[in-house]
Amino acid sequence: MALSPTLSGGLRAAVAMTVLGCSTGVTALLGSYPLPGGQAVRYTLAAAVLLPLARRTGRLRPRLTGRELGLLLALAATGLFAFNVLMVQALRHTDPAVVGSVIGCTPLLMGVLGPVLAGRRPEARLLAAAAVVVAGAAVVQGFGSGDAVGFLCALGTLVCEAAFSLLAVPLLPRLGAVRVSAYSTALAVPMFALTALVADGSAALRVPTGGELLALLYLGAVLTCGAFLLWYGALGRLGPERAGLFGGLIPVSAALSGALLGSGVLHPGELAGSVLVGAGVCLGLTGRRPAPPTAAHTTTPASRTVEPVR
């Protein structure tokens, strides 16, 4: 029996955000590896998988328009490059709990910006659901201390997290999830490579240890390839405001995986926050689906507990 678009999209979004949250322990293995060089390797591995997938039906079609190329460059620069750079800077200046709490506001931000960019009024039910999810994520993550620089970097990371989805929305109808993932990933490689050369020079790369190699393979193949495809597939089925609700699963899955792996202890507050996140997601998914973007906003259709890096 075929799944409904809501159920299919919900499953994709849930798995994608769970994979992202569970990558917390994996990214910790790269703590001593050069950041720009490691990210360049990670996205190179992902592009080596995604680009052949995009070519499997022949040449890479349809050809990109100037607007699409601009959106893809903006997506790679914000949702991939700036997201990782700002995340590291935020964690150097403030507690991970503060960073996680700020990023936990992603569902609310997407609930407002998603419909506004599509020329619609934000739906009250979805805003209420997003507020419940944000509250639950904040309870799971907790609160910590830090300075103004760390908080500003965390806000920048929040904007980049939303841009990763919102910039992809007008691209998905014509290009599809595979091409958007492949192109944005490939465009991120020179951004990180150039930064690595400028920042670290000859020390930009080194032979990874066994644990670091496994971490790079996980981040490149499982997270960047698998989760990207699942997430963009969910965006096409649910829309940004409803898909954004699943961002609350990031701190939840990070806390649960930490407890299962023995790197953390599950507290009653985390369980209560998980229940709030689940309630908010259910509230948002049971409402009326927002209308799809109008022709003016799309092209013609064709045929983290430490937050993880994306």
PDB file of C-alpha atoms in Angstrom:
ATOM      1  CA  MET A   1       0.000   0.000   0.000  1.00  0.00           C
ATOM      2  CA  ALA A   2       1.404   3.397  -1.017  1.00  0.00           C
ATOM      3  CA  LEU A   3       2.086   5.830   1.820  1.00  0.00           C
ATOM      4  CA  SER A   4       0.386   9.225   1.870  1.00  0.00           C
ATOM      5  CA  PRO A   5       2.612  12.241   1.117  1.00  0.00           C
ATOM      6  CA  THR A   6       2.319  13.344   4.761  1.00  0.00           C
ATOM      7  CA  LEU A   7       3.363   9.983   6.187  1.00  0.00           C
ATOM      8  CA  SER A   8       6.082   9.470   3.592  1.00  0.00           C
ATOM      9  CA  GLY A   9       7.459  12.959   4.135  1.00  0.00           C
ATOM     10  CA  GLY A  10       7.240  12.610   7.899  1.00  0.00           C
ATOM     11  CA  LEU A  11       9.215   9.362   7.875  1.00  0.00           C
ATOM     12  CA  ARG A  12      11.892  10.917   5.662  1.00  0.00           C
ATOM     13  CA  ALA A  13      12.188  14.009   7.847  1.00  0.00           C
ATOM     14  CA  ALA A  14      12.282  11.984  11.070  1.00  0.00           C
ATOM     15  CA  VAL A  15      15.049   9.689   9.824  1.00  0.00           C
ATOM     16  CA  ALA A  16      17.081  12.611   8.416  1.00  0.00           C
ATOM     17  CA  MET A  17      16.961  14.601  11.655  1.00  0.00           C
ATOM     18  CA  THR A  18      17.642  11.501  13.734  1.00  0.00           C
ATOM     19  CA  VAL A  19      20.746  10.743  11.660  1.00  0.00           C
ATOM     20  CA  LEU A  20      21.869  14.340  12.149  1.00  0.00           C
ATOM     21  CA  GLY A  21      21.318  14.190  15.898  1.00  0.00           C
ATOM     22  CA  CYS A  22      23.041  10.811  16.266  1.00  0.00           C
ATOM     23  CA  SER A  23      26.112  12.151  14.479  1.00  0.00           C
ATOM     24  CA  THR A  24      27.071  14.040  17.651  1.00  0.00           C
ATOM     25  CA  GLY A  25      29.371  11.290  18.868  1.00  0.00           C
ATOM     26  CA  VAL A  26      30.847  10.842  15.401  1.00  0.00           C
ATOM     27  CA  THR A  27      31.833  14.486  14.985  1.00  0.00           C
ATOM     28  CA  ALA A  28      33.592  14.360  18.354  1.00  0.00           C
ATOM     29  CA  LEU A  29      36.100  11.949  16.787  1.00  0.00           C
ATOM     30  CA  LEU A  30      37.227  14.776  14.463  1.00  0.00           C
ATOM     31  CA  GLY A  31      37.990  17.211  17.282  1.00  0.00           C
ATOM     32  CA  SER A  32      41.733  17.271  16.543  1.00  0.00           C
ATOM     33  CA  TYR A  33      41.474  17.022  12.751  1.00  0.00           C
ATOM     34  CA  PRO A  34      41.845  20.298  10.743  1.00  0.00           C
ATOM     35  CA  LEU A  35      38.283  21.560  10.303  1.00  0.00           C
ATOM     36  CA  PRO A  36      38.322  23.067   6.763  1.00  0.00           C
ATOM     37  CA  GLY A  37      40.418  20.243   5.336  1.00  0.00           C
ATOM     38  CA  GLY A  38      38.273  17.602   6.980  1.00  0.00           C
ATOM     39  CA  GLN A  39      35.094  19.182   5.661  1.00  0.00           C
ATOM     40  CA  ALA A  40      36.605  19.409   2.160  1.00  0.00           C
ATOM     41  CA  VAL A  41      37.338  15.677   2.289  1.00  0.00           C
ATOM     42  CA  ARG A  42      33.895  14.909   3.679  1.00  0.00           C
ATOM     43  CA  TYR A  43      32.044  16.828   0.946  1.00  0.00           C
ATOM     44  CA  THR A  44      34.344  15.433  -1.751  1.00  0.00           C
ATOM     45  CA  LEU A  45      33.374  11.922  -0.670  1.00  0.00           C
ATOM     46  CA  ALA A  46      29.699  12.883  -0.722  1.00  0.00           C
ATOM     47  CA  ALA A  47      29.940  14.516  -4.153  1.00  0.00           C
ATOM     48  CA  ALA A  48      31.658  11.396  -5.505  1.00  0.00           C
ATOM     49  CA  VAL A  49      28.517   9.459  -4.554  1.00  0.00           C
ATOM     50  CA  LEU A  50      25.815  12.007  -5.380  1.00  0.00           C
ATOM     51  CA  LEU A  51      27.023  13.230  -8.777  1.00  0.00           C
ATOM     52  CA  PRO A  52      26.939   9.743 -10.356  1.00  0.00           C
ATOM     53  CA  LEU A  53      23.426   9.319  -8.924  1.00  0.00           C
ATOM     54  CA  ALA A  54      22.404  12.548 -10.608  1.00  0.00           C
ATOM     55  CA  ARG A  55      23.835  11.287 -13.920  1.00  0.00           C
ATOM     56  CA  ARG A  56      22.211   7.872 -13.852  1.00  0.00           C
ATOM     57  CA  THR A  57      19.495   8.934 -16.317  1.00  0.00           C
ATOM     58  CA  GLY A  58      22.062  10.340 -18.731  1.00  0.00           C
ATOM     59  CA  ARG A  59      23.586  13.812 -18.904  1.00  0.00           C
ATOM     60  CA  LEU A  60      22.889  16.212 -16.057  1.00  0.00           C
ATOM     61  CA  ARG A  61      19.557  17.650 -17.161  1.00  0.00           C
ATOM     62  CA  PRO A  62      17.855  20.056 -16.995  1.00  0.00           C
ATOM     63  CA  ARG A  63      20.572  22.627 -17.525  1.00  0.00           C
ATOM     64  CA  LEU A  64      20.884  25.097 -14.681  1.00  0.00           C
ATOM     65  CA  THR A  65      19.584  28.606 -15.150  1.00  0.00           C
ATOM     66  CA  GLY A  66      21.471  31.597 -13.768  1.00  0.00           C
ATOM     67  CA  ARG A  67      18.945  31.943 -10.940  1.00  0.00           C
ATOM     68  CA  GLU A  68      19.263  28.288  -9.998  1.00  0.00           C
ATOM     69  CA  LEU A  69      23.039  28.479  -9.950  1.00  0.00           C
ATOM     70  CA  GLY A  70      22.835  31.541  -7.713  1.00  0.00           C
ATOM     71  CA  LEU A  71      20.489  29.766  -5.305  1.00  0.00           C
ATOM     72  CA  LEU A  72      22.755  26.705  -5.206  1.00  0.00           C
ATOM     73  CA  LEU A  73      25.806  28.861  -4.496  1.00  0.00           C
ATOM     74  CA  ALA A  74      23.918  30.644  -1.712  1.00  0.00           C
ATOM     75  CA  LEU A  75      22.745  27.295  -0.300  1.00  0.00           C
ATOM     76  CA  ALA A  76      26.294  25.867  -0.259  1.00  0.00           C
ATOM     77  CA  ALA A  77      27.758  29.087   1.174  1.00  0.00           C
ATOM     78  CA  THR A  78      25.216  29.372   3.995  1.00  0.00           C
ATOM     79  CA  GLY A  79      23.710  25.961   4.726  1.00  0.00           C
ATOM     80  CA  LEU A  80      26.994  24.036   4.393  1.00  0.00           C
ATOM     81  CA  PHE A  81      30.054  26.295   4.630  1.00  0.00           C
ATOM     82  CA  ALA A  82      28.946  29.079   6.995  1.00  0.00           C
ATOM     83  CA  PHE A  83      26.882  26.665   9.106  1.00  0.00           C
ATOM     84  CA  ASN A  84      29.961  24.610  10.015  1.00  0.00           C
ATOM     85  CA  VAL A  85      32.272  27.599  10.514  1.00  0.00           C
ATOM     86  CA  LEU A  86      29.816  29.478  12.733  1.00  0.00           C
ATOM     87  CA  MET A  87      29.014  26.334  14.712  1.00  0.00           C
ATOM     88  CA  VAL A  88      32.665  25.837  15.639  1.00  0.00           C
ATOM     89  CA  GLN A  89      33.091  29.495  16.578  1.00  0.00           C
ATOM     90  CA  ALA A  90      29.926  29.435  18.678  1.00  0.00           C
ATOM     91  CA  LEU A  91      31.110  26.385  20.596  1.00  0.00           C
ATOM     92  CA  ARG A  92      34.441  28.074  21.305  1.00  0.00           C
ATOM     93  CA  HIS A  93      32.707  31.003  23.020  1.00  0.00           C
ATOM     94  CA  THR A  94      29.658  29.535  24.692  1.00  0.00           C
ATOM     95  CA  ASP A  95      28.187  26.408  26.201  1.00  0.00           C
ATOM     96  CA  PRO A  96      26.877  23.757  23.770  1.00  0.00           C
ATOM     97  CA  ALA A  97      23.514  23.938  25.549  1.00  0.00           C
ATOM     98  CA  VAL A  98      23.136  27.595  24.553  1.00  0.00           C
ATOM     99  CA  VAL A  99      23.993  26.804  20.939  1.00  0.00           C
ATOM    100  CA  GLY A 100      21.546  23.911  20.898  1.00  0.00           C
ATOM    101  CA  SER A 101      18.784  26.008  22.407  1.00  0.00           C
ATOM    102  CA  VAL A 102      19.230  28.738  19.795  1.00  0.00           C
ATOM    103  CA  ILE A 103      19.276  26.260  16.905  1.00  0.00           C
ATOM    104  CA  GLY A 104      16.217  24.623  18.445  1.00  0.00           C
ATOM    105  CA  CYS A 105      14.288  27.710  17.273  1.00  0.00           C
ATOM    106  CA  THR A 106      14.637  26.524  13.642  1.00  0.00           C
ATOM    107  CA  PRO A 107      11.046  25.145  13.452  1.00  0.00           C
ATOM    108  CA  LEU A 108       9.645  28.522  14.519  1.00  0.00           C
ATOM    109  CA  LEU A 109      11.832  30.428  12.053  1.00  0.00           C
ATOM    110  CA  MET A 110      10.865  28.139   9.171  1.00  0.00           C
ATOM    111  CA  GLY A 111       7.219  28.277  10.237  1.00  0.00           C
ATOM    112  CA  VAL A 112       7.306  32.043   9.690  1.00  0.00           C
ATOM    113  CA  LEU A 113       9.689  32.442   6.761  1.00  0.00           C
ATOM    114  CA  GLY A 114       8.495  29.427   4.755  1.00  0.00           C
ATOM    115  CA  PRO A 115       4.983  30.717   4.048  1.00  0.00           C
ATOM    116  CA  VAL A 116       6.102  34.360   3.830  1.00  0.00           C
ATOM    117  CA  LEU A 117       8.584  33.528   1.044  1.00  0.00           C
ATOM    118  CA  ALA A 118       5.815  31.592  -0.727  1.00  0.00           C
ATOM    119  CA  GLY A 119       3.449  34.567  -0.533  1.00  0.00           C
ATOM    120  CA  ARG A 120       1.229  33.064   2.152  1.00  0.00           C
ATOM    121  CA  ARG A 121       0.279  34.028   5.675  1.00  0.00           C
ATOM    122  CA  PRO A 122       1.820  31.816   8.402  1.00  0.00           C
ATOM    123  CA  GLU A 123      -0.730  29.312   9.667  1.00  0.00           C
ATOM    124  CA  ALA A 124      -1.562  29.731  13.358  1.00  0.00           C
ATOM    125  CA  ARG A 125      -1.724  25.979  13.994  1.00  0.00           C
ATOM    126  CA  LEU A 126       1.753  25.412  12.556  1.00  0.00           C
ATOM    127  CA  LEU A 127       3.195  28.344  14.523  1.00  0.00           C
ATOM    128  CA  ALA A 128       1.695  26.901  17.704  1.00  0.00           C
ATOM    129  CA  ALA A 129       3.120  23.473  16.846  1.00  0.00           C
ATOM    130  CA  ALA A 130       6.540  25.022  16.159  1.00  0.00           C
ATOM    131  CA  ALA A 131       6.451  26.804  19.529  1.00  0.00           C
ATOM    132  CA  VAL A 132       5.747  23.484  21.280  1.00  0.00           C
ATOM    133  CA  VAL A 133       8.624  21.830  19.418  1.00  0.00           C
ATOM    134  CA  VAL A 134      10.991  24.695  20.296  1.00  0.00           C
ATOM    135  CA  ALA A 135       9.977  24.462  23.957  1.00  0.00           C
ATOM    136  CA  GLY A 136      10.554  20.716  23.966  1.00  0.00           C
ATOM    137  CA  ALA A 137      13.956  21.068  22.279  1.00  0.00           C
ATOM    138  CA  ALA A 138      14.960  23.713  24.834  1.00  0.00           C
ATOM    139  CA  VAL A 139      13.958  21.399  27.695  1.00  0.00           C
ATOM    140  CA  VAL A 140      15.980  18.538  26.195  1.00  0.00           C
ATOM    141  CA  GLN A 141      18.999  20.718  25.509  1.00  0.00           C
ATOM    142  CA  GLY A 142      18.936  22.751  28.698  1.00  0.00           C
ATOM    143  CA  PHE A 143      20.573  26.123  29.103  1.00  0.00           C
ATOM    144  CA  GLY A 144      24.190  27.098  29.723  1.00  0.00           C
ATOM    145  CA  SER A 145      26.501  30.093  29.840  1.00  0.00           C
ATOM    146  CA  GLY A 146      28.616  31.969  27.318  1.00  0.00           C
ATOM    147  CA  ASP A 147      29.529  35.368  25.905  1.00  0.00           C
ATOM    148  CA  ALA A 148      27.986  37.702  23.342  1.00  0.00           C
ATOM    149  CA  VAL A 149      30.239  36.492  20.514  1.00  0.00           C
ATOM    150  CA  GLY A 150      29.122  32.914  21.051  1.00  0.00           C
ATOM    151  CA  PHE A 151      25.466  33.906  21.106  1.00  0.00           C
ATOM    152  CA  LEU A 152      25.793  35.931  17.881  1.00  0.00           C
ATOM    153  CA  CYS A 153      27.547  33.017  16.175  1.00  0.00           C
ATOM    154  CA  ALA A 154      24.761  30.723  17.369  1.00  0.00           C
ATOM    155  CA  LEU A 155      22.183  33.087  15.852  1.00  0.00           C
ATOM    156  CA  GLY A 156      24.120  32.984  12.593  1.00  0.00           C
ATOM    157  CA  THR A 157      24.077  29.191  12.722  1.00  0.00           C
ATOM    158  CA  LEU A 158      20.294  29.314  13.205  1.00  0.00           C
ATOM    159  CA  VAL A 159      19.905  31.446  10.062  1.00  0.00           C
ATOM    160  CA  CYS A 160      22.141  29.069   8.084  1.00  0.00           C
ATOM    161  CA  GLU A 161      20.141  26.076   9.318  1.00  0.00           C
ATOM    162  CA  ALA A 162      16.945  27.649   7.964  1.00  0.00           C
ATOM    163  CA  ALA A 163      18.662  28.697   4.724  1.00  0.00           C
ATOM    164  CA  PHE A 164      19.677  25.083   4.073  1.00  0.00           C
ATOM    165  CA  SER A 165      15.993  24.279   3.599  1.00  0.00           C
ATOM    166  CA  LEU A 166      14.406  27.522   2.415  1.00  0.00           C
ATOM    167  CA  LEU A 167      16.897  28.104  -0.416  1.00  0.00           C
ATOM    168  CA  ALA A 168      16.258  24.577  -1.674  1.00  0.00           C
ATOM    169  CA  VAL A 169      12.459  24.938  -1.854  1.00  0.00           C
ATOM    170  CA  PRO A 170      12.329  26.766  -5.233  1.00  0.00           C
ATOM    171  CA  LEU A 171      14.948  24.379  -6.663  1.00  0.00           C
ATOM    172  CA  LEU A 172      13.344  21.057  -5.785  1.00  0.00           C
ATOM    173  CA  PRO A 173      10.353  21.065  -8.205  1.00  0.00           C
ATOM    174  CA  ARG A 174      12.575  21.192 -11.306  1.00  0.00           C
ATOM    175  CA  LEU A 175      15.901  19.722 -10.170  1.00  0.00           C
ATOM    176  CA  GLY A 176      14.779  17.171  -7.577  1.00  0.00           C
ATOM    177  CA  ALA A 177      16.400  16.098  -4.310  1.00  0.00           C
ATOM    178  CA  VAL A 178      19.331  14.228  -5.894  1.00  0.00           C
ATOM    179  CA  ARG A 179      20.530  17.101  -8.080  1.00  0.00           C
ATOM    180  CA  VAL A 180      20.090  19.740  -5.372  1.00  0.00           C
ATOM    181  CA  SER A 181      22.085  17.574  -2.950  1.00  0.00           C
ATOM    182  CA  ALA A 182      24.769  16.766  -5.535  1.00  0.00           C
ATOM    183  CA  TYR A 183      25.251  20.316  -6.814  1.00  0.00           C
ATOM    184  CA  SER A 184      25.281  22.010  -3.403  1.00  0.00           C
ATOM    185  CA  THR A 185      27.699  19.418  -2.025  1.00  0.00           C
ATOM    186  CA  ALA A 186      30.064  19.792  -4.976  1.00  0.00           C
ATOM    187  CA  LEU A 187      29.973  23.594  -4.679  1.00  0.00           C
ATOM    188  CA  ALA A 188      30.924  23.387  -0.986  1.00  0.00           C
ATOM    189  CA  VAL A 189      34.170  21.513  -1.751  1.00  0.00           C
ATOM    190  CA  PRO A 190      36.154  24.471  -3.206  1.00  0.00           C
ATOM    191  CA  MET A 191      34.848  26.743  -0.452  1.00  0.00           C
ATOM    192  CA  PHE A 192      36.329  24.519   2.252  1.00  0.00           C
ATOM    193  CA  ALA A 193      39.436  23.666   0.209  1.00  0.00           C
ATOM    194  CA  LEU A 194      40.353  27.330  -0.337  1.00  0.00           C
ATOM    195  CA  THR A 195      39.722  28.107   3.332  1.00  0.00           C
ATOM    196  CA  ALA A 196      41.902  25.150   4.344  1.00  0.00           C
ATOM    197  CA  LEU A 197      44.795  26.357   2.170  1.00  0.00           C
ATOM    198  CA  VAL A 198      44.572  29.921   3.483  1.00  0.00           C
ATOM    199  CA  ALA A 199      44.070  28.996   7.145  1.00  0.00           C
ATOM    200  CA  ASP A 200      46.239  25.905   7.537  1.00  0.00           C
ATOM    201  CA  GLY A 201      48.530  25.768   4.507  1.00  0.00           C
ATOM    202  CA  SER A 202      50.453  22.526   4.360  1.00  0.00           C
ATOM    203  CA  ALA A 203      48.731  21.360   7.552  1.00  0.00           C
ATOM    204  CA  ALA A 204      45.295  21.480   5.899  1.00  0.00           C
ATOM    205  CA  LEU A 205      45.266  17.700   5.496  1.00  0.00           C
ATOM    206  CA  ARG A 206      46.875  14.763   7.206  1.00  0.00           C
ATOM    207  CA  VAL A 207      46.375  11.024   7.189  1.00  0.00           C
ATOM    208  CA  PRO A 208      43.371  10.365   9.449  1.00  0.00           C
ATOM    209  CA  THR A 209      43.429   7.838  12.245  1.00  0.00           C
ATOM    210  CA  GLY A 210      41.121   4.836  12.078  1.00  0.00           C
ATOM    211  CA  GLY A 211      38.444   6.593  14.115  1.00  0.00           C
ATOM    212  CA  GLU A 212      38.738   9.793  12.092  1.00  0.00           C
ATOM    213  CA  LEU A 213      38.440   7.865   8.828  1.00  0.00           C
ATOM    214  CA  LEU A 214      35.274   6.159  10.033  1.00  0.00           C
ATOM    215  CA  ALA A 215      33.890   9.530  11.115  1.00  0.00           C
ATOM    216  CA  LEU A 216      34.625  11.088   7.716  1.00  0.00           C
ATOM    217  CA  LEU A 217      32.981   8.139   5.941  1.00  0.00           C
ATOM    218  CA  TYR A 218      29.912   8.404   8.155  1.00  0.00           C
ATOM    219  CA  LEU A 219      29.584  12.169   7.704  1.00  0.00           C
ATOM    220  CA  GLY A 220      30.234  11.958   3.966  1.00  0.00           C
ATOM    221  CA  ALA A 221      28.117   8.929   3.061  1.00  0.00           C
ATOM    222  CA  VAL A 222      25.457   8.457   5.731  1.00  0.00           C
ATOM    223  CA  LEU A 223      24.818  12.043   6.810  1.00  0.00           C
ATOM    224  CA  THR A 224      25.586  14.129   3.716  1.00  0.00           C
ATOM    225  CA  CYS A 225      24.283  11.650   1.131  1.00  0.00           C
ATOM    226  CA  GLY A 226      21.539   9.777   2.971  1.00  0.00           C
ATOM    227  CA  ALA A 227      20.167  12.484   5.239  1.00  0.00           C
ATOM    228  CA  PHE A 228      20.341  15.202   2.566  1.00  0.00           C
ATOM    229  CA  LEU A 229      18.299  13.114   0.119  1.00  0.00           C
ATOM    230  CA  LEU A 230      15.773  12.178   2.797  1.00  0.00           C
ATOM    231  CA  TRP A 231      15.423  15.766   4.011  1.00  0.00           C
ATOM    232  CA  TYR A 232      14.942  17.294   0.586  1.00  0.00           C
ATOM    233  CA  GLY A 233      12.454  14.544  -0.233  1.00  0.00           C
ATOM    234  CA  ALA A 234      10.554  15.480   2.919  1.00  0.00           C
ATOM    235  CA  LEU A 235      10.574  19.175   1.990  1.00  0.00           C
ATOM    236  CA  GLY A 236       8.894  18.400  -1.316  1.00  0.00           C
ATOM    237  CA  ARG A 237       6.136  16.421   0.415  1.00  0.00           C
ATOM    238  CA  LEU A 238       5.532  18.478   3.560  1.00  0.00           C
ATOM    239  CA  GLY A 239       6.629  22.024   2.755  1.00  0.00           C
ATOM    240  CA  PRO A 240       9.224  23.913   4.822  1.00  0.00           C
ATOM    241  CA  GLU A 241       7.010  24.836   7.773  1.00  0.00           C
ATOM    242  CA  ARG A 242       5.809  21.297   8.507  1.00  0.00           C
ATOM    243  CA  ALA A 243       9.140  19.644   7.691  1.00  0.00           C
ATOM    244  CA  GLY A 244      10.869  22.174   9.932  1.00  0.00           C
ATOM    245  CA  LEU A 245       9.029  20.777  12.946  1.00  0.00           C
ATOM    246  CA  PHE A 246      11.245  17.697  12.786  1.00  0.00           C
ATOM    247  CA  GLY A 247      14.287  19.842  13.555  1.00  0.00           C
ATOM    248  CA  GLY A 248      13.257  19.397  17.185  1.00  0.00           C
ATOM    249  CA  LEU A 249      14.371  15.774  16.900  1.00  0.00           C
ATOM    250  CA  ILE A 250      18.047  16.810  16.680  1.00  0.00           C
ATOM    251  CA  PRO A 251      18.650  17.398  20.421  1.00  0.00           C
ATOM    252  CA  VAL A 252      16.272  14.548  21.277  1.00  0.00           C
ATOM    253  CA  SER A 253      18.117  11.964  19.181  1.00  0.00           C
ATOM    254  CA  ALA A 254      21.469  13.336  20.339  1.00  0.00           C
ATOM    255  CA  ALA A 255      20.474  12.886  23.989  1.00  0.00           C
ATOM    256  CA  LEU A 256      19.000   9.429  23.441  1.00  0.00           C
ATOM    257  CA  SER A 257      21.946   8.181  21.391  1.00  0.00           C
ATOM    258  CA  GLY A 258      24.377   9.521  23.981  1.00  0.00           C
ATOM    259  CA  ALA A 259      22.603   7.548  26.678  1.00  0.00           C
ATOM    260  CA  LEU A 260      22.542   4.380  24.563  1.00  0.00           C
ATOM    261  CA  LEU A 261      26.234   4.682  23.687  1.00  0.00           C
ATOM    262  CA  GLY A 262      27.211   5.377  27.274  1.00  0.00           C
ATOM    263  CA  SER A 263      28.525   8.881  26.611  1.00  0.00           C
ATOM    264  CA  GLY A 264      25.712  10.573  28.507  1.00  0.00           C
ATOM    265  CA  VAL A 265      22.964  10.034  31.053  1.00  0.00           C
ATOM    266  CA  LEU A 266      19.286  10.377  30.176  1.00  0.00           C
ATOM    267  CA  HIS A 267      17.539  12.690  32.637  1.00  0.00           C
ATOM    268  CA  PRO A 268      13.785  12.981  33.340  1.00  0.00           C
ATOM    269  CA  GLY A 269      13.791  16.485  31.856  1.00  0.00           C
ATOM    270  CA  GLU A 270      15.077  15.104  28.563  1.00  0.00           C
ATOM    271  CA  LEU A 271      12.268  12.584  28.477  1.00  0.00           C
ATOM    272  CA  ALA A 272       9.723  15.327  29.189  1.00  0.00           C
ATOM    273  CA  GLY A 273      11.208  17.487  26.441  1.00  0.00           C
ATOM    274  CA  SER A 274      11.053  14.550  24.013  1.00  0.00           C
ATOM    275  CA  VAL A 275       7.343  14.166  24.733  1.00  0.00           C
ATOM    276  CA  LEU A 276       6.824  17.892  24.026  1.00  0.00           C
ATOM    277  CA  VAL A 277       8.670  17.611  20.703  1.00  0.00           C
ATOM    278  CA  GLY A 278       6.556  14.625  19.701  1.00  0.00           C
ATOM    279  CA  ALA A 279       3.363  16.443  20.644  1.00  0.00           C
ATOM    280  CA  GLY A 280       4.360  19.496  18.619  1.00  0.00           C
ATOM    281  CA  VAL A 281       5.192  17.415  15.544  1.00  0.00           C
ATOM    282  CA  CYS A 282       1.866  15.568  15.764  1.00  0.00           C
ATOM    283  CA  LEU A 283      -0.008  18.864  16.170  1.00  0.00           C
ATOM    284  CA  GLY A 284       1.637  20.255  13.055  1.00  0.00           C
ATOM    285  CA  LEU A 285       1.186  17.160  10.880  1.00  0.00           C
ATOM    286  CA  THR A 286      -2.495  16.663  11.682  1.00  0.00           C
ATOM    287  CA  GLY A 287      -3.431  20.131  10.468  1.00  0.00           C
ATOM    288  CA  ARG A 288      -4.382  21.118   6.934  1.00  0.00           C
ATOM    289  CA  ARG A 289      -1.471  20.944   4.531  1.00  0.00           C
ATOM    290  CA  PRO A 290      -0.363  24.417   3.354  1.00  0.00           C
ATOM    291  CA  ALA A 291      -0.995  25.217  -0.296  1.00  0.00           C
ATOM    292  CA  PRO A 292       1.953  24.533  -2.602  1.00  0.00           C
ATOM    293  CA  PRO A 293       4.005  27.497  -3.829  1.00  0.00           C
ATOM    294  CA  THR A 294       2.493  29.387  -6.741  1.00  0.00           C
ATOM    295  CA  ALA A 295       4.077  29.567 -10.167  1.00  0.00           C
ATOM    296  CA  ALA A 296       5.571  32.936  -9.224  1.00  0.00           C
ATOM    297  CA  HIS A 297       7.701  31.259  -6.606  1.00  0.00           C
ATOM    298  CA  THR A 298       8.790  28.050  -8.355  1.00  0.00           C
ATOM    299  CA  THR A 299      10.028  26.935 -11.690  1.00  0.00           C
ATOM    300  CA  THR A 300       8.188  24.578 -13.995  1.00  0.00           C
ATOM    301  CA  PRO A 301       8.226  21.042 -12.543  1.00  0.00           C
ATOM    302  CA  ALA A 302      10.149  18.331 -14.331  1.00  0.00           C
ATOM    303  CA  SER A 303       8.929  14.844 -15.755  1.00  0.00           C
ATOM    304  CA  ARG A 304      23.032  18.479  18.329  1.00  0.00           C
ATOM    305  CA  THR A 305      24.734  17.410  23.895  1.00  0.00           C
ATOM    306  CA  VAL A 306      27.048  19.069  21.186  1.00  0.00           C
ATOM    307  CA  GLU A 307      25.348  19.962  17.972  1.00  0.00           C
ATOM    308  CA  PRO A 308      26.786  18.099  14.956  1.00  0.00           C
ATOM    309  CA  VAL A 309      28.217  19.681  11.847  1.00  0.00           C
ATOM    310  CA  ARG A 310      26.110  19.165   8.773  1.00  0.00           C
TER     311      ARG A 310
END
